[in-house]
Each structure stands twice: as structure tokens, then as C-alpha cells.
Amino acid sequence: MDLEGCLVPEIWIRLAAQTGIDELKVTTRDIKDYDELMSYRLGILDKHKIGMTQLRTAIESIGPLEGALEYTQWVRERFPFIILSDTFYEFADPLMKQLERPTLLCHQLEIDANDRIVGYHLRTVDGKAHAVRSLQDNGFRVISIGDSYNDVTMLKQADQGILFHAPDNVIEEFPQFPACTNYEELKAQISKAAQAPQS
Amino acid sequence: MDLEGCLVPEIWIRLAAQTGIDELKVTTRDIKDYDELMSYRLGILDKHKIGMTQLRTAIESIGPLEGALEYTQWVRERFPFIILSDTFYEFADPLMKQLERPTLLCHQLEIDANDRIVGYHLRTVDGKAHAVRSLQDNGFRVISIGDSYNDVTMLKQADQGILFHAPDNVIEEFPQFPACTNYEELKAQISKAAQAPQS
């Protein structure tokens, strides 16, 4: 399952609001290349002298989406659950704590002794679809859940893809995926997909 | 990380003690083939009319090893954590609850409407080493932790293998792996391996 938009708010958008730095609102819609986008964002943080400790405090106060904790508890009682995200462990950590430490696979920041974010390591390219393929290769049927364009390869790769909190244009463009707007609907779709006969 | 012997007791040994059925003490030392061993065990349960509900209650009372919960909390604050086991979700479930629902990848039982265990599905062969290879293929350096012969392929595949609670003969046969006997030593070995320069 994807993280931002699905279990927690969009972290950068909320950081922009909290810090009042409008430049942090820039997304993949403005800068397509994720690598370039991240370099831009880290440059902005550096310019405003925002270090990891301040960021961590801000992210802590964001918290998961309402109902996300109860939903993940439900899933984790029934299935192996892995969160696949393009965020960074250091950003997501306060939110993972609030979600009772599910397994998260994402990317890693490099932070220096002065609390400054000096770089980042992307684990792999198209990491979400790659991880789904690997799980299938390990004998699992996979249900993938995401909200946006960067989840589509993972939804297509999965045995069942489900859109959650997706914008209308994504829902219209990919009618093959059921689209849910709340956790109760999502749980029903997951149960249905899990009970489907194996192909 | 392996489950039985590392985070929870050997489930079948404890079940044999609790139920007083000595035939359940048979292990991979007696019957090498895991498939054959499982068929034998399920036959014994069936003969004694022990269903899933009774088993679940027995397993609940076993509980994790002392210190296992605190240890897994420590790991999960620092690294993505996955348990790789040859047990079954239905057996492990009460123990996973007590360990605050870490991600477990193992095998699946088939239980009929009368609570009888009628079969099982092995997810994949040599599942532990396969899963480690997949994680590496997804850009991770992997630390594998296990206690016995059936963990050795996973320890060899990992970037760093660590023996935990291993019997003397295993420690002697595989001197390339550091061997730990308590969670404090294990945490120190994990920290050391995580800080090692990337090859």
C-alpha cells in the first residue's frame, strides 16, 4: 500500500503550510523528474535553514489520516502488510510510530552532524512495481493500493489493484481498478480480492 | 529474522508438552522432508481430534520469548523488519499479536468448517533465502538472523548473517557467522553490521 494520500497526508504539502514556505508546494506535477524535484526541495530547506529536528517535529504534528490506524490494524490481523513509498525513512518515522510500526520500504536521507539534510539515496527505480513483482515471485498474490499516477505501475503489476482517495482524472483514466473513498469500502474491496479464486 | 527459537519457542515442541502427545515432538532431525513432516504432524492432530481453536488457545499461552517484544521494538524503530518462517500464519497469529504485528512471511493452513486442519500450502521452496535475494534485488542490504540448519541458506545469502540461540554444533560448523546468545549481544551485532561500509 502507498503511504502519502492513503494513510498519511501529503507530507510536503503539509510542511509547506506549516512552515509558510510556498516553494515547498511544488510537486511531481511541476517537476516531473523525482530526483530533480528532491534536489529542489532540499535546496529550499537548506536556504531556509530548516534541519531534520525541526522537520521531525513538524511531521509529528501532522499525524496519520483519521481512521488509518484502525484500518491498518484490521489489515495486519489478516494479511502480511507492507507500505511502499517514495518518501524517506527519516520523514516517515514519526508517522510510522503513530501507525504502530508497520513495515515500510522507501528511501533514505543523508543527514550530517549539524542536523542538515545533505543528500538522499533512492533505493531503486520504479521501486513499488519492482517490490510487487518480487512478492509474486516469492509465491504471494498481491493486492496493491494507491492514489496517484506514480502508483499505477504497481497497481497494474498486482493481482488486484485498488485506487484509494484517487483524484477523478486518475479514476477515469484507469477504470479497470475499483476506486474507494473511505476505509470501510477499501476493507470490503480487499476482502473481495482476497477471496477471489487463484488464477 | 527467523521466528521459532529466535523470537518465540519452538511451537511443536511446546504443543507436545501442553497436549501430552509425544508424537508431536518429532522434528526435521527425525523426518528430513518438511512436507512429509507436516503431513505426519497434521495426521497426529487429526487422530487426537485437536482442531484449530484448541491449538490457538494452546499457542496463545506459549507467548514470545522473554525480551523478544522489547528487542523487536528496538529493531522496528531502526530498520524495515520482516520475519521469515516455515510456520503457518494460523499458528503464529496469537504470537504475532503479542509481538505487536510485525510483518511475517510464512505458509498457510487450510481449515474446514469443522475447525479441522485439512491441509496446508507451502508458499515457495527455500523461501527464506529466496526472500533475502529478493530484498537485495530491491536495493536493500540484508542482515539475516537465525538459529538452525534451515536458516543457513538465508544467512549465506544475506550481506551479514548472524546466528542467534544456535546449538553448539551449528556455531562450530559455521564460524563465519557471529553467534549471539541474548538480545543485547544481537542488537550490538546488528548495529555493527548496519554501520559496515557498503561493498
mmCIF file of C-alpha atoms in Angstrom:
data_model
loop_
_atom_site.group_PDB
_atom_site.id
_atom_site.type_symbol
_atom_site.label_atom_id
_atom_site.label_comp_id
_atom_site.label_asym_id
_atom_site.label_seq_id
_atom_site.Cartn_x
_atom_site.Cartn_y
_atom_site.Cartn_z
ATOM 1 C CA MET A 1 0.000 0.000 0.000
ATOM 2 C CA ASP A 2 1.089 3.523 -0.791
ATOM 3 C CA LEU A 3 1.661 5.895 2.141
ATOM 4 C CA GLU A 4 1.058 9.569 1.326
ATOM 5 C CA GLY A 5 -2.538 10.320 0.435
ATOM 6 C CA CYS A 6 -3.554 6.808 1.538
ATOM 7 C CA LEU A 7 -2.526 6.549 5.205
ATOM 8 C CA VAL A 8 -0.984 9.938 5.968
ATOM 9 C CA PRO A 9 -1.399 13.375 4.338
ATOM 10 C CA GLU A 10 0.926 14.546 1.566
ATOM 11 C CA ILE A 11 3.944 15.385 3.717
ATOM 12 C CA TRP A 12 5.484 18.170 1.590
ATOM 13 C CA ILE A 13 2.170 19.970 1.108
ATOM 14 C CA ARG A 14 1.620 19.965 4.876
ATOM 15 C CA LEU A 15 5.194 21.074 5.506
ATOM 16 C CA ALA A 16 4.687 23.987 3.112
ATOM 17 C CA ALA A 17 1.596 25.020 5.078
ATOM 18 C CA GLN A 18 3.275 24.630 8.465
ATOM 19 C CA THR A 19 6.483 26.448 7.558
ATOM 20 C CA GLY A 20 4.808 29.041 5.344
ATOM 21 C CA ILE A 21 7.331 28.293 2.602
ATOM 22 C CA ASP A 22 5.250 28.252 -0.584
ATOM 23 C CA GLU A 23 8.138 26.901 -2.687
ATOM 24 C CA LEU A 24 7.722 23.552 -0.867
ATOM 25 C CA LYS A 25 4.305 23.132 -2.530
ATOM 26 C CA VAL A 26 5.971 22.111 -5.774
ATOM 27 C CA THR A 27 5.068 18.512 -6.720
ATOM 28 C CA THR A 28 5.694 15.954 -9.481
ATOM 29 C CA ARG A 29 3.103 17.858 -11.489
ATOM 30 C CA ASP A 30 5.515 20.822 -11.628
ATOM 31 C CA ILE A 31 8.817 18.944 -11.814
ATOM 32 C CA LYS A 32 8.335 15.525 -13.416
ATOM 33 C CA ASP A 33 11.719 14.065 -12.514
ATOM 34 C CA TYR A 34 11.666 12.862 -8.899
ATOM 35 C CA ASP A 35 15.411 13.202 -8.496
ATOM 36 C CA GLU A 36 15.309 16.813 -9.696
ATOM 37 C CA LEU A 37 12.275 17.545 -7.506
ATOM 38 C CA MET A 38 14.028 16.226 -4.387
ATOM 39 C CA SER A 39 17.183 18.248 -5.082
ATOM 40 C CA TYR A 40 14.997 21.340 -5.427
ATOM 41 C CA ARG A 41 13.151 20.651 -2.164
ATOM 42 C CA LEU A 42 16.331 20.002 -0.182
ATOM 43 C CA GLY A 43 17.802 23.219 -1.590
ATOM 44 C CA ILE A 44 14.761 25.139 -0.302
ATOM 45 C CA LEU A 45 15.085 23.593 3.186
ATOM 46 C CA ASP A 46 18.759 24.473 3.224
ATOM 47 C CA LYS A 47 18.101 28.055 2.110
ATOM 48 C CA HIS A 48 15.638 28.461 4.987
ATOM 49 C CA LYS A 49 17.996 26.675 7.412
ATOM 50 C CA ILE A 50 15.420 24.019 8.263
ATOM 51 C CA GLY A 51 17.169 20.945 9.707
ATOM 52 C CA MET A 52 15.990 17.423 10.418
ATOM 53 C CA THR A 53 14.948 18.084 14.028
ATOM 54 C CA GLN A 54 12.604 20.902 13.048
ATOM 55 C CA LEU A 55 11.196 18.822 10.203
ATOM 56 C CA ARG A 56 10.643 15.872 12.512
ATOM 57 C CA THR A 57 8.658 17.977 14.965
ATOM 58 C CA ALA A 58 6.529 19.341 12.124
ATOM 59 C CA ILE A 59 5.837 15.866 10.742
ATOM 60 C CA GLU A 60 4.971 14.521 14.192
ATOM 61 C CA SER A 61 2.183 17.062 14.460
ATOM 62 C CA ILE A 62 0.763 16.070 11.042
ATOM 63 C CA GLY A 63 -0.297 12.603 12.189
ATOM 64 C CA PRO A 64 -1.898 9.801 10.136
ATOM 65 C CA LEU A 65 -5.256 10.253 8.369
ATOM 66 C CA GLU A 66 -8.349 9.754 10.508
ATOM 67 C CA GLY A 67 -9.154 6.035 10.658
ATOM 68 C CA ALA A 68 -5.788 4.979 9.197
ATOM 69 C CA LEU A 69 -4.582 3.344 12.418
ATOM 70 C CA GLU A 70 -7.760 1.269 12.843
ATOM 71 C CA TYR A 71 -7.663 0.319 9.160
ATOM 72 C CA THR A 72 -4.029 -0.849 9.314
ATOM 73 C CA GLN A 73 -4.805 -2.821 12.482
ATOM 74 C CA TRP A 74 -7.587 -4.588 10.589
ATOM 75 C CA VAL A 75 -5.294 -5.395 7.647
ATOM 76 C CA ARG A 76 -2.415 -6.562 9.842
ATOM 77 C CA GLU A 77 -4.650 -9.045 11.636
ATOM 78 C CA ARG A 78 -5.439 -10.660 8.280
ATOM 79 C CA PHE A 79 -2.572 -10.281 5.795
ATOM 80 C CA PRO A 80 1.162 -9.587 5.586
ATOM 81 C CA PHE A 81 1.186 -5.786 5.136
ATOM 82 C CA ILE A 82 3.938 -3.734 3.517
ATOM 83 C CA ILE A 83 3.927 0.005 2.803
ATOM 84 C CA LEU A 84 5.696 1.031 -0.407
ATOM 85 C CA SER A 85 6.516 4.713 -0.646
ATOM 86 C CA ASP A 86 8.776 7.238 -2.357
ATOM 87 C CA THR A 87 9.211 9.141 0.904
ATOM 88 C CA PHE A 88 12.218 8.834 3.228
ATOM 89 C CA TYR A 89 12.502 6.795 6.431
ATOM 90 C CA GLU A 90 13.549 9.881 8.357
ATOM 91 C CA PHE A 91 10.439 11.816 7.283
ATOM 92 C CA ALA A 92 8.022 8.939 7.749
ATOM 93 C CA ASP A 93 9.376 7.767 11.108
ATOM 94 C CA PRO A 94 7.109 9.819 13.424
ATOM 95 C CA LEU A 95 4.099 8.707 11.381
ATOM 96 C CA MET A 96 5.186 5.058 11.418
ATOM 97 C CA LYS A 97 5.389 5.244 15.204
ATOM 98 C CA GLN A 98 1.805 6.544 15.307
ATOM 99 C CA LEU A 99 0.743 3.688 12.992
ATOM 100 C CA GLU A 100 2.333 1.111 15.376
ATOM 101 C CA ARG A 101 5.376 0.370 13.202
ATOM 102 C CA PRO A 102 4.174 -1.377 10.091
ATOM 103 C CA THR A 103 6.923 -2.425 7.637
ATOM 104 C CA LEU A 104 7.825 0.474 5.345
ATOM 105 C CA LEU A 105 10.064 0.203 2.271
ATOM 106 C CA CYS A 106 11.177 3.595 0.967
ATOM 107 C CA HIS A 107 14.279 5.780 0.517
ATOM 108 C CA GLN A 108 16.957 7.141 2.824
ATOM 109 C CA LEU A 109 18.217 10.633 3.645
ATOM 110 C CA GLU A 110 21.759 11.594 4.479
ATOM 111 C CA ILE A 111 21.922 13.900 7.480
ATOM 112 C CA ASP A 112 25.146 15.468 8.694
ATOM 113 C CA ALA A 113 26.321 16.094 12.262
ATOM 114 C CA ASN A 114 24.780 19.599 12.124
ATOM 115 C CA ASP A 115 21.256 18.262 11.530
ATOM 116 C CA ARG A 116 21.389 19.374 7.888
ATOM 117 C CA ILE A 117 19.935 17.164 5.146
ATOM 118 C CA VAL A 118 22.856 16.880 2.748
ATOM 119 C CA GLY A 119 21.641 14.171 0.381
ATOM 120 C CA TYR A 120 19.445 11.189 -0.227
ATOM 121 C CA HIS A 121 19.645 7.660 -1.586
ATOM 122 C CA LEU A 122 16.911 6.335 -3.860
ATOM 123 C CA ARG A 123 16.771 2.596 -3.191
ATOM 124 C CA THR A 124 15.792 1.568 -6.689
ATOM 125 C CA VAL A 125 13.923 2.917 -9.710
ATOM 126 C CA ASP A 126 10.215 2.121 -10.057
ATOM 127 C CA GLY A 127 10.555 0.601 -6.605
ATOM 128 C CA LYS A 128 6.872 -0.013 -5.999
ATOM 129 C CA ALA A 129 6.193 -2.207 -9.035
ATOM 130 C CA HIS A 130 9.522 -3.956 -8.515
ATOM 131 C CA ALA A 131 8.590 -4.855 -4.923
ATOM 132 C CA VAL A 132 5.187 -6.198 -6.005
ATOM 133 C CA ARG A 133 6.844 -8.352 -8.682
ATOM 134 C CA SER A 134 9.271 -9.710 -6.081
ATOM 135 C CA LEU A 135 6.455 -10.639 -3.701
ATOM 136 C CA GLN A 136 4.709 -12.512 -6.515
ATOM 137 C CA ASP A 137 7.990 -14.215 -7.345
ATOM 138 C CA ASN A 138 8.024 -15.340 -3.675
ATOM 139 C CA GLY A 139 4.666 -17.063 -4.052
ATOM 140 C CA PHE A 140 2.298 -14.292 -2.951
ATOM 141 C CA ARG A 141 -0.827 -12.994 -4.596
ATOM 142 C CA VAL A 142 -0.581 -9.229 -4.145
ATOM 143 C CA ILE A 143 -3.272 -6.601 -3.605
ATOM 144 C CA SER A 144 -1.836 -3.099 -4.307
ATOM 145 C CA ILE A 145 -3.476 0.095 -3.124
ATOM 146 C CA GLY A 146 -2.550 3.612 -4.217
ATOM 147 C CA ASP A 147 -3.927 7.041 -5.038
ATOM 148 C CA SER A 148 -1.970 8.529 -7.907
ATOM 149 C CA TYR A 149 -0.100 8.200 -11.201
ATOM 150 C CA ASN A 150 3.089 7.035 -9.556
ATOM 151 C CA ASP A 151 1.177 4.032 -8.141
ATOM 152 C CA VAL A 152 -0.222 2.851 -11.465
ATOM 153 C CA THR A 153 2.657 0.531 -12.429
ATOM 154 C CA MET A 154 2.324 -1.143 -9.012
ATOM 155 C CA LEU A 155 -1.464 -1.463 -9.386
ATOM 156 C CA LYS A 156 -1.050 -2.969 -12.857
ATOM 157 C CA GLN A 157 1.597 -5.403 -11.635
ATOM 158 C CA ALA A 158 -0.540 -6.594 -8.706
ATOM 159 C CA ASP A 159 -3.024 -9.459 -8.863
ATOM 160 C CA GLN A 160 -5.574 -6.833 -7.856
ATOM 161 C CA GLY A 161 -5.016 -3.077 -7.938
ATOM 162 C CA ILE A 162 -7.289 -0.770 -5.937
ATOM 163 C CA LEU A 163 -7.468 3.034 -6.131
ATOM 164 C CA PHE A 164 -7.958 4.799 -2.811
ATOM 165 C CA HIS A 165 -8.520 8.566 -2.409
ATOM 166 C CA ALA A 166 -7.620 8.964 -6.091
ATOM 167 C CA PRO A 167 -8.456 12.177 -7.959
ATOM 168 C CA ASP A 168 -11.250 11.960 -10.560
ATOM 169 C CA ASN A 169 -8.928 12.076 -13.563
ATOM 170 C CA VAL A 170 -6.992 9.024 -12.327
ATOM 171 C CA ILE A 171 -10.233 7.119 -11.637
ATOM 172 C CA GLU A 172 -11.484 7.950 -15.139
ATOM 173 C CA GLU A 173 -8.242 7.032 -16.835
ATOM 174 C CA PHE A 174 -7.964 3.632 -15.107
ATOM 175 C CA PRO A 175 -11.485 2.209 -14.919
ATOM 176 C CA GLN A 176 -10.073 -1.330 -14.527
ATOM 177 C CA PHE A 177 -9.279 -0.579 -10.844
ATOM 178 C CA PRO A 178 -12.083 -0.335 -8.271
ATOM 179 C CA ALA A 179 -11.969 3.092 -6.607
ATOM 180 C CA CYS A 180 -12.683 3.588 -2.889
ATOM 181 C CA THR A 181 -13.108 6.807 -0.946
ATOM 182 C CA ASN A 182 -13.143 5.528 2.638
ATOM 183 C CA TYR A 183 -11.560 2.735 4.682
ATOM 184 C CA GLU A 184 -14.778 0.704 5.011
ATOM 185 C CA GLU A 185 -15.118 0.485 1.233
ATOM 186 C CA LEU A 186 -11.436 -0.355 0.974
ATOM 187 C CA LYS A 187 -11.724 -3.193 3.501
ATOM 188 C CA ALA A 188 -14.650 -4.622 1.521
ATOM 189 C CA GLN A 189 -12.615 -4.490 -1.723
ATOM 190 C CA ILE A 190 -9.626 -6.148 -0.037
ATOM 191 C CA SER A 191 -11.813 -8.947 1.346
ATOM 192 C CA LYS A 192 -13.349 -9.481 -2.078
ATOM 193 C CA ALA A 193 -9.958 -9.601 -3.815
ATOM 194 C CA ALA A 194 -8.542 -11.986 -1.178
ATOM 195 C CA GLN A 195 -11.434 -14.389 -1.705
ATOM 196 C CA ALA A 196 -11.164 -14.369 -5.499
ATOM 197 C CA PRO A 197 -10.154 -17.763 -6.918
ATOM 198 C CA GLN A 198 -6.465 -18.068 -7.750
ATOM 199 C CA SER A 199 -5.703 -17.761 -11.438
ATOM 200 C CA MET B 1 14.750 -12.875 11.062
ATOM 201 C CA ASP B 2 13.664 -16.412 11.818
ATOM 202 C CA LEU B 3 10.744 -16.879 14.236
ATOM 203 C CA GLU B 4 10.849 -20.146 16.190
ATOM 204 C CA GLY B 5 13.799 -20.368 18.542
ATOM 205 C CA CYS B 6 14.625 -16.700 17.881
ATOM 206 C CA LEU B 7 11.520 -14.758 18.947
ATOM 207 C CA VAL B 8 9.125 -17.455 20.162
ATOM 208 C CA PRO B 9 9.684 -21.004 21.464
ATOM 209 C CA GLU B 10 9.599 -23.997 19.102
ATOM 210 C CA ILE B 11 5.840 -24.227 18.665
ATOM 211 C CA TRP B 12 5.523 -28.006 18.036
ATOM 212 C CA ILE B 13 7.756 -28.914 20.981
ATOM 213 C CA ARG B 14 5.649 -26.761 23.276
ATOM 214 C CA LEU B 15 2.439 -28.166 21.814
ATOM 215 C CA ALA B 16 3.702 -31.697 22.505
ATOM 216 C CA ALA B 17 4.341 -30.724 26.131
ATOM 217 C CA GLN B 18 0.983 -28.985 26.542
ATOM 218 C CA THR B 19 -1.101 -31.710 24.926
ATOM 219 C CA GLY B 20 0.953 -34.608 26.298
ATOM 220 C CA ILE B 21 1.170 -36.081 22.786
ATOM 221 C CA ASP B 22 4.773 -37.253 22.497
ATOM 222 C CA GLU B 23 4.459 -37.977 18.765
ATOM 223 C CA LEU B 24 4.332 -34.198 18.178
ATOM 224 C CA LYS B 25 7.944 -33.941 19.368
ATOM 225 C CA VAL B 26 9.187 -35.257 16.026
ATOM 226 C CA THR B 27 11.288 -32.618 14.202
ATOM 227 C CA THR B 28 13.275 -32.171 10.988
ATOM 228 C CA ARG B 29 16.001 -34.153 12.717
ATOM 229 C CA ASP B 30 13.712 -37.209 12.613
ATOM 230 C CA ILE B 31 11.939 -36.580 9.294
ATOM 231 C CA LYS B 32 14.151 -34.545 6.954
ATOM 232 C CA ASP B 33 11.492 -33.709 4.373
ATOM 233 C CA TYR B 34 9.391 -30.790 5.633
ATOM 234 C CA ASP B 35 6.382 -31.728 3.518
ATOM 235 C CA GLU B 36 6.431 -35.271 4.925
ATOM 236 C CA LEU B 37 6.935 -33.980 8.469
ATOM 237 C CA MET B 38 3.915 -31.654 8.216
ATOM 238 C CA SER B 39 1.695 -34.419 6.836
ATOM 239 C CA TYR B 40 2.732 -36.582 9.777
ATOM 240 C CA ARG B 41 2.007 -33.834 12.325
ATOM 241 C CA LEU B 42 -1.397 -32.997 10.873
ATOM 242 C CA GLY B 43 -2.245 -36.721 10.918
ATOM 243 C CA ILE B 44 -1.417 -36.836 14.640
ATOM 244 C CA LEU B 45 -3.605 -33.795 15.382
ATOM 245 C CA ASP B 46 -6.441 -35.373 13.435
ATOM 246 C CA LYS B 47 -6.081 -38.697 15.237
ATOM 247 C CA HIS B 48 -6.352 -36.905 18.590
ATOM 248 C CA LYS B 49 -9.218 -34.713 17.317
ATOM 249 C CA ILE B 50 -7.326 -31.480 18.036
ATOM 250 C CA GLY B 51 -8.810 -28.655 15.960
ATOM 251 C CA MET B 52 -7.625 -25.136 15.212
ATOM 252 C CA THR B 53 -9.451 -23.476 18.130
ATOM 253 C CA GLN B 54 -7.800 -25.743 20.711
ATOM 254 C CA LEU B 55 -4.413 -25.242 19.039
ATOM 255 C CA ARG B 56 -4.870 -21.484 19.007
ATOM 256 C CA THR B 57 -5.602 -21.407 22.721
ATOM 257 C CA ALA B 58 -2.516 -23.528 23.410
ATOM 258 C CA ILE B 59 -0.283 -21.293 21.275
ATOM 259 C CA GLU B 60 -1.658 -18.147 22.909
ATOM 260 C CA SER B 61 -0.450 -19.390 26.270
ATOM 261 C CA ILE B 62 3.059 -20.093 24.923
ATOM 262 C CA GLY B 63 3.848 -16.421 24.334
ATOM 263 C CA PRO B 64 7.022 -14.876 22.848
ATOM 264 C CA LEU B 65 10.463 -15.407 24.408
ATOM 265 C CA GLU B 66 11.344 -13.117 27.291
ATOM 266 C CA GLY B 67 12.721 -9.856 25.908
ATOM 267 C CA ALA B 68 11.549 -10.580 22.346
ATOM 268 C CA LEU B 69 8.946 -7.815 22.319
ATOM 269 C CA GLU B 70 11.392 -5.152 23.541
ATOM 270 C CA TYR B 71 14.003 -6.391 21.066
ATOM 271 C CA THR B 72 11.601 -6.215 18.096
ATOM 272 C CA GLN B 73 10.507 -2.737 19.185
ATOM 273 C CA TRP B 74 14.164 -1.676 19.095
ATOM 274 C CA VAL B 75 14.688 -3.153 15.613
ATOM 275 C CA ARG B 76 11.467 -1.704 14.198
ATOM 276 C CA GLU B 77 12.439 1.796 15.292
ATOM 277 C CA ARG B 78 15.607 1.474 13.206
ATOM 278 C CA PHE B 79 15.140 -0.853 10.212
ATOM 279 C CA PRO B 80 12.472 -2.401 7.996
ATOM 280 C CA PHE B 81 11.849 -5.707 9.797
ATOM 281 C CA ILE B 82 10.498 -8.897 8.230
ATOM 282 C CA ILE B 83 10.090 -12.300 9.899
ATOM 283 C CA LEU B 84 10.736 -15.283 7.611
ATOM 284 C CA SER B 85 9.447 -18.580 8.934
ATOM 285 C CA ASP B 86 8.379 -22.068 7.901
ATOM 286 C CA THR B 87 5.459 -21.958 10.324
ATOM 287 C CA PHE B 88 1.850 -21.158 9.341
ATOM 288 C CA TYR B 89 0.003 -17.850 9.720
ATOM 289 C CA GLU B 90 -2.763 -19.564 11.681
ATOM 290 C CA PHE B 91 -0.285 -20.975 14.237
ATOM 291 C CA ALA B 92 1.779 -17.819 14.538
ATOM 292 C CA ASP B 93 -1.139 -15.399 14.737
ATOM 293 C CA PRO B 94 -1.555 -15.266 18.554
ATOM 294 C CA LEU B 95 2.213 -14.750 18.897
ATOM 295 C CA MET B 96 2.273 -12.044 16.222
ATOM 296 C CA LYS B 97 -0.426 -10.222 18.147
ATOM 297 C CA GLN B 98 1.735 -10.356 21.279
ATOM 298 C CA LEU B 99 4.691 -9.038 19.248
ATOM 299 C CA GLU B 100 2.597 -6.046 18.042
ATOM 300 C CA ARG B 101 2.049 -7.330 14.499
ATOM 301 C CA PRO B 102 5.410 -7.314 12.741
ATOM 302 C CA THR B 103 5.329 -8.433 9.087
ATOM 303 C CA LEU B 104 5.541 -12.229 8.865
ATOM 304 C CA LEU B 105 6.048 -14.199 5.649
ATOM 305 C CA CYS B 106 5.337 -17.910 6.073
ATOM 306 C CA HIS B 107 2.917 -20.639 4.929
ATOM 307 C CA GLN B 108 -0.835 -21.139 5.067
ATOM 308 C CA LEU B 109 -3.086 -23.824 6.557
ATOM 309 C CA GLU B 110 -6.375 -24.991 5.156
ATOM 310 C CA ILE B 111 -9.036 -25.293 7.849
ATOM 311 C CA ASP B 112 -12.507 -26.667 7.165
ATOM 312 C CA ALA B 113 -15.855 -25.527 8.569
ATOM 313 C CA ASN B 114 -15.498 -28.073 11.412
ATOM 314 C CA ASP B 115 -12.281 -26.469 12.733
ATOM 315 C CA ARG B 116 -10.210 -29.355 11.346
ATOM 316 C CA ILE B 117 -6.840 -28.691 9.713
ATOM 317 C CA VAL B 118 -7.244 -30.444 6.375
ATOM 318 C CA GLY B 119 -4.174 -29.259 4.505
ATOM 319 C CA TYR B 120 -1.523 -26.632 4.018
ATOM 320 C CA HIS B 121 0.078 -24.577 1.280
ATOM 321 C CA LEU B 122 3.844 -24.077 1.218
ATOM 322 C CA ARG B 123 4.386 -20.660 -0.345
ATOM 323 C CA THR B 124 7.648 -21.485 -2.058
ATOM 324 C CA VAL B 125 10.668 -23.766 -1.660
ATOM 325 C CA ASP B 126 13.708 -22.424 0.210
ATOM 326 C CA GLY B 127 11.510 -19.428 0.945
ATOM 327 C CA LYS B 128 13.863 -17.731 3.381
ATOM 328 C CA ALA B 129 16.897 -17.442 1.069
ATOM 329 C CA HIS B 130 14.597 -16.524 -1.817
ATOM 330 C CA ALA B 131 13.083 -13.656 0.178
ATOM 331 C CA VAL B 132 16.534 -12.348 1.149
ATOM 332 C CA ARG B 133 17.649 -12.435 -2.503
ATOM 333 C CA SER B 134 14.521 -10.510 -3.499
ATOM 334 C CA LEU B 135 15.154 -7.810 -0.904
ATOM 335 C CA GLN B 136 18.706 -7.394 -2.196
ATOM 336 C CA ASP B 137 17.329 -7.234 -5.724
ATOM 337 C CA ASN B 138 15.132 -4.372 -4.459
ATOM 338 C CA GLY B 139 18.178 -2.383 -3.355
ATOM 339 C CA PHE B 140 18.456 -3.470 0.287
ATOM 340 C CA ARG B 141 21.451 -4.660 2.220
ATOM 341 C CA VAL B 142 20.088 -7.521 4.337
ATOM 342 C CA ILE B 143 21.001 -8.726 7.810
ATOM 343 C CA SER B 144 19.648 -12.268 8.376
ATOM 344 C CA ILE B 145 19.254 -13.820 11.809
ATOM 345 C CA GLY B 146 18.505 -17.475 12.517
ATOM 346 C CA ASP B 147 19.212 -20.360 14.866
ATOM 347 C CA SER B 148 19.381 -23.580 12.890
ATOM 348 C CA TYR B 149 20.319 -25.518 9.761
ATOM 349 C CA ASN B 150 17.239 -24.452 7.854
ATOM 350 C CA ASP B 151 18.367 -20.819 8.236
ATOM 351 C CA VAL B 152 21.858 -21.315 6.811
ATOM 352 C CA THR B 153 21.000 -20.636 3.150
ATOM 353 C CA MET B 154 19.366 -17.370 4.230
ATOM 354 C CA LEU B 155 22.369 -16.422 6.387
ATOM 355 C CA LYS B 156 24.745 -17.162 3.495
ATOM 356 C CA GLN B 157 22.634 -15.157 1.053
ATOM 357 C CA ALA B 158 22.481 -12.122 3.356
ATOM 358 C CA ASP B 159 25.036 -9.291 3.385
ATOM 359 C CA GLN B 160 25.538 -10.276 7.017
ATOM 360 C CA GLY B 161 24.318 -13.492 8.618
ATOM 361 C CA ILE B 162 24.044 -13.742 12.419
ATOM 362 C CA LEU B 163 23.402 -16.868 14.498
ATOM 363 C CA PHE B 164 21.107 -16.397 17.484
ATOM 364 C CA HIS B 165 20.349 -19.088 20.091
ATOM 365 C CA ALA B 166 22.075 -21.602 17.815
ATOM 366 C CA PRO B 167 23.140 -25.017 19.134
ATOM 367 C CA ASP B 168 26.895 -25.586 19.528
ATOM 368 C CA ASN B 169 27.236 -27.844 16.504
ATOM 369 C CA VAL B 170 25.759 -25.164 14.202
ATOM 370 C CA ILE B 171 28.036 -22.494 15.690
ATOM 371 C CA GLU B 172 31.062 -24.744 15.162
ATOM 372 C CA GLU B 173 30.108 -25.687 11.629
ATOM 373 C CA PHE B 174 29.558 -22.071 10.512
ATOM 374 C CA PRO B 175 32.266 -19.971 12.163
ATOM 375 C CA GLN B 176 31.827 -17.257 9.515
ATOM 376 C CA PHE B 177 28.666 -16.048 11.305
ATOM 377 C CA PRO B 178 28.880 -14.211 14.629
ATOM 378 C CA ALA B 179 26.885 -16.106 17.267
ATOM 379 C CA CYS B 180 24.805 -14.339 19.938
ATOM 380 C CA THR B 181 23.027 -15.791 22.939
ATOM 381 C CA ASN B 182 20.976 -12.808 24.132
ATOM 382 C CA TYR B 183 19.158 -9.825 22.633
ATOM 383 C CA GLU B 184 21.709 -7.261 23.860
ATOM 384 C CA GLU B 185 24.523 -9.042 22.005
ATOM 385 C CA LEU B 186 22.279 -9.365 18.971
ATOM 386 C CA LYS B 187 21.479 -5.641 18.950
ATOM 387 C CA ALA B 188 25.202 -4.875 19.096
ATOM 388 C CA GLN B 189 25.887 -7.205 16.130
ATOM 389 C CA ILE B 190 23.046 -5.663 14.129
ATOM 390 C CA SER B 191 24.340 -2.135 14.794
ATOM 391 C CA LYS B 192 27.830 -3.204 13.757
ATOM 392 C CA ALA B 193 26.601 -4.827 10.529
ATOM 393 C CA ALA B 194 24.425 -1.825 9.666
ATOM 394 C CA GLN B 195 27.390 0.521 10.017
ATOM 395 C CA ALA B 196 29.721 -1.600 7.887
ATOM 396 C CA PRO B 197 30.763 0.150 4.654
ATOM 397 C CA GLN B 198 28.778 -0.912 1.608
ATOM 398 C CA SER B 199 30.626 -3.323 -0.644
#
